[in-house]
Coordinates of C-alpha atoms in Angstrom, one line a residue:
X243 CA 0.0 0.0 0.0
X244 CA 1.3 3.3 -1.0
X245 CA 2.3 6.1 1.6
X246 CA -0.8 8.7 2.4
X247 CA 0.0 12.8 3.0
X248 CA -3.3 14.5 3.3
X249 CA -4.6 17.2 5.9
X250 CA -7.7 18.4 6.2
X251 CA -8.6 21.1 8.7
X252 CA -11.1 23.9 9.6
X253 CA -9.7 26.3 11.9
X254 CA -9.7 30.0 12.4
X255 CA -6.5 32.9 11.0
X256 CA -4.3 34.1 14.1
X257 CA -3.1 36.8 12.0
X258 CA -4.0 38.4 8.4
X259 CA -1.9 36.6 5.7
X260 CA 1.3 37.1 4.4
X261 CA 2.0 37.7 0.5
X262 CA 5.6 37.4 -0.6
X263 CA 7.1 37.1 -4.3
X264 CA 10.2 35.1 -4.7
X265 CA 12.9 36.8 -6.8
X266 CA 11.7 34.3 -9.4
X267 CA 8.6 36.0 -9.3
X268 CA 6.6 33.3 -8.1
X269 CA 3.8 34.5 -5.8
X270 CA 3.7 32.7 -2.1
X271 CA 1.3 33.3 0.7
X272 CA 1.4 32.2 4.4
X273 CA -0.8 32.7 7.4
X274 CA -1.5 30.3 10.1
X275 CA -4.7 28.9 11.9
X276 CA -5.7 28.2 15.4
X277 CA -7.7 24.5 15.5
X278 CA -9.2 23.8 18.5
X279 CA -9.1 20.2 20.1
X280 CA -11.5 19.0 23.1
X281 CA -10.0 17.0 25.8
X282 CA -11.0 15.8 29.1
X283 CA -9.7 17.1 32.1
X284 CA -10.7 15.7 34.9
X285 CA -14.3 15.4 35.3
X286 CA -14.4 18.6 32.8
X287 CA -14.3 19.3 28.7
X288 CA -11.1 22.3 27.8
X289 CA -10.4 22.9 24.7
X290 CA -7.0 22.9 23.6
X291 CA -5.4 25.1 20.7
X292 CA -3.4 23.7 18.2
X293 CA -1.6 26.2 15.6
X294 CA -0.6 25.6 12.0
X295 CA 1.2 26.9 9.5
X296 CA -0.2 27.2 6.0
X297 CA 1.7 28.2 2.8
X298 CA 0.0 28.8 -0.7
X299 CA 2.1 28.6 -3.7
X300 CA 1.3 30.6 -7.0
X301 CA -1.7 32.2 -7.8
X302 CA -3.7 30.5 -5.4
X303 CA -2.0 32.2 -3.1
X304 CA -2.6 36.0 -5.2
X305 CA -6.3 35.5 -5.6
X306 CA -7.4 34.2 -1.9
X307 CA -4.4 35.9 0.2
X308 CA -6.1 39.2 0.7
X309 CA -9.1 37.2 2.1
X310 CA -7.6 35.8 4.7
X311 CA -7.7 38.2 7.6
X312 CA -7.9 37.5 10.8
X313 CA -10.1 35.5 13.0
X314 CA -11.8 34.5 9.7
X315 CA -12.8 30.7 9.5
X316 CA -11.1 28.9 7.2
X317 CA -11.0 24.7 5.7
X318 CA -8.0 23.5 4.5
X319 CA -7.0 20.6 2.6
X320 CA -3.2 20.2 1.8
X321 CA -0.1 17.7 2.5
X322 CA 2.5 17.8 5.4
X323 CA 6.0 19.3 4.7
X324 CA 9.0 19.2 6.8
X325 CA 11.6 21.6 6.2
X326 CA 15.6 21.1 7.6
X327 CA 18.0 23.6 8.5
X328 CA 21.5 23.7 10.5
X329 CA 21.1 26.9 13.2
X330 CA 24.1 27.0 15.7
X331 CA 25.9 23.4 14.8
X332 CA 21.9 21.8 15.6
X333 CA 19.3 20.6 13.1
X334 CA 16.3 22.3 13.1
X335 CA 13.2 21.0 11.6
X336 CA 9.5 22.7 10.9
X337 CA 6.3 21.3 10.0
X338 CA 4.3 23.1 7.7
X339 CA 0.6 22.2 5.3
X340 CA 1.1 22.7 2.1
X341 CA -2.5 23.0 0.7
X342 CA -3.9 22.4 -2.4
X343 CA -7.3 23.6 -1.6
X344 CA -8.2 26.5 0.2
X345 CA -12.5 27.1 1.3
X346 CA -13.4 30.8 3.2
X347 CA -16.1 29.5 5.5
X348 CA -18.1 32.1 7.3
X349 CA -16.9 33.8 10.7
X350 CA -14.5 36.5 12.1
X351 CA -15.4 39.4 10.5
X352 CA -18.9 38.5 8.7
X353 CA -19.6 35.5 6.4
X354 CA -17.9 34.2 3.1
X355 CA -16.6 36.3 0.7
X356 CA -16.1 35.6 -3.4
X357 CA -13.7 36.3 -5.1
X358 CA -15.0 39.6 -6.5
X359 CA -15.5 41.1 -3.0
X360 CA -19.5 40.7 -3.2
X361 CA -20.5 39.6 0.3
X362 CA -22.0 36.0 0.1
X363 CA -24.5 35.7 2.7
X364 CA -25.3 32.4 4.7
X365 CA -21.2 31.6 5.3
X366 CA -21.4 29.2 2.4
X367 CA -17.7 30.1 1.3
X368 CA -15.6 29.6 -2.1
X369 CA -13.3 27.0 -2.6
X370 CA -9.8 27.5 -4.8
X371 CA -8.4 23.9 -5.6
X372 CA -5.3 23.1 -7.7
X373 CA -5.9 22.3 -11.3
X374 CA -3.9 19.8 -13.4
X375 CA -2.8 22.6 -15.5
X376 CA -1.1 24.0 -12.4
X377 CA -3.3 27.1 -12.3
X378 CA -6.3 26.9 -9.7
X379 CA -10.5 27.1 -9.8
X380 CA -12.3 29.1 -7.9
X381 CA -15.7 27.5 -7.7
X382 CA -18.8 28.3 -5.3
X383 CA -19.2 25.7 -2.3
X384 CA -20.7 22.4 -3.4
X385 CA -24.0 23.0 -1.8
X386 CA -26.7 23.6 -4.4
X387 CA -30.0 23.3 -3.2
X388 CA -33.0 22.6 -5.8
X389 CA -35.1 24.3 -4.5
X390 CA -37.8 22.3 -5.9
X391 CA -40.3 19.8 -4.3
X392 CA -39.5 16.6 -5.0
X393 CA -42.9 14.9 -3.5
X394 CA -43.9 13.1 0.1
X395 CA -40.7 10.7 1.6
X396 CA -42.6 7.4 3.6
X397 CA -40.8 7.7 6.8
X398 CA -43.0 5.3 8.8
X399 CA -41.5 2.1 9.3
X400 CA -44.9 0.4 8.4
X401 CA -45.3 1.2 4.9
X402 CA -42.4 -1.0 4.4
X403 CA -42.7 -3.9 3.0
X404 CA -40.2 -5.9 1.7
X405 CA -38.9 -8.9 3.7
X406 CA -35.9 -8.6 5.4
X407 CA -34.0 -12.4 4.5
X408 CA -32.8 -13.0 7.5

């Protein structure tokens, strides 16, 4: 069985985001998020806060980085990376989520914004995943009600009637 790297997380920005361009050019953003984890203490629920680092590379980074401001909820699907450095004669090491999808849920300072700055109300948020082509979608959250009617559901368990076989 082959080797798995995925996160996925949904955790508020500790800070507005940080957009930097290589001297290549290339575009790279960075921000982290505060996810908070329930434990038991004692007889008693805390929550516990675990922080993260995020980078966004490219234009992903360009077209969502000046959305991410603080205390704004945030989901996040990406891969671990571990960088290595030397510091004083000792190895350092850093852990840091690489994503490859980006969604602006609602929170912090109002609900979800698009990409064009329109407000979108309800906190549904956009996503931006990575394309194959190496550039990135920005698509609407994959909630799409009907809205039509679609007729009465039996919920009783008496109008059931097929035989169970066993």
């Amino acid at each position: 069985m082959a080797d798995i790297n995925h996160v996925t997380l949904v955790g508020r920005l500790v800070r507005d985001s940080e957009l930097v361009y290589l001297p290549s050019g290339q575009p790279v953003c960075r921000f982290s998020i505060a996810v908070n984890r329930k434990r038991k203490n004692g007889d008693q629920w805390v929550d516990e806060a675990n922080f993260f680092d995020i980078v966004l590379w490219g234009r992903m980074g360009e077209a969502i980085g000046k959305y991410l401001l603080k205390g704004k909820q945030v989901g996040i699907e990406g891969e671990l990376k571990q960088d290595r450095w030397e510091q004083d004669g000792q190895t350092r090491s850093k852990v840091e989520i690489v994503a490859s999808n980006v969604m602006l849920l609602g929170g912090g300072s109002g609900g979800g914004s698009s990409s064009n700055g329109n407000s979108n109300p309800g906190g549904q948020g956009n996503t931006f995943q990575k394309r194959d082509g190496g550039g990135y979608n920005n698509s609407q959250s994959s909630y799409q009600g009907s809205g039509g009617y679609s007729g009465p559901v039996n919920e009783s368990p008496e109008d059931f009637t097929d035989d169970i076989p066993f």
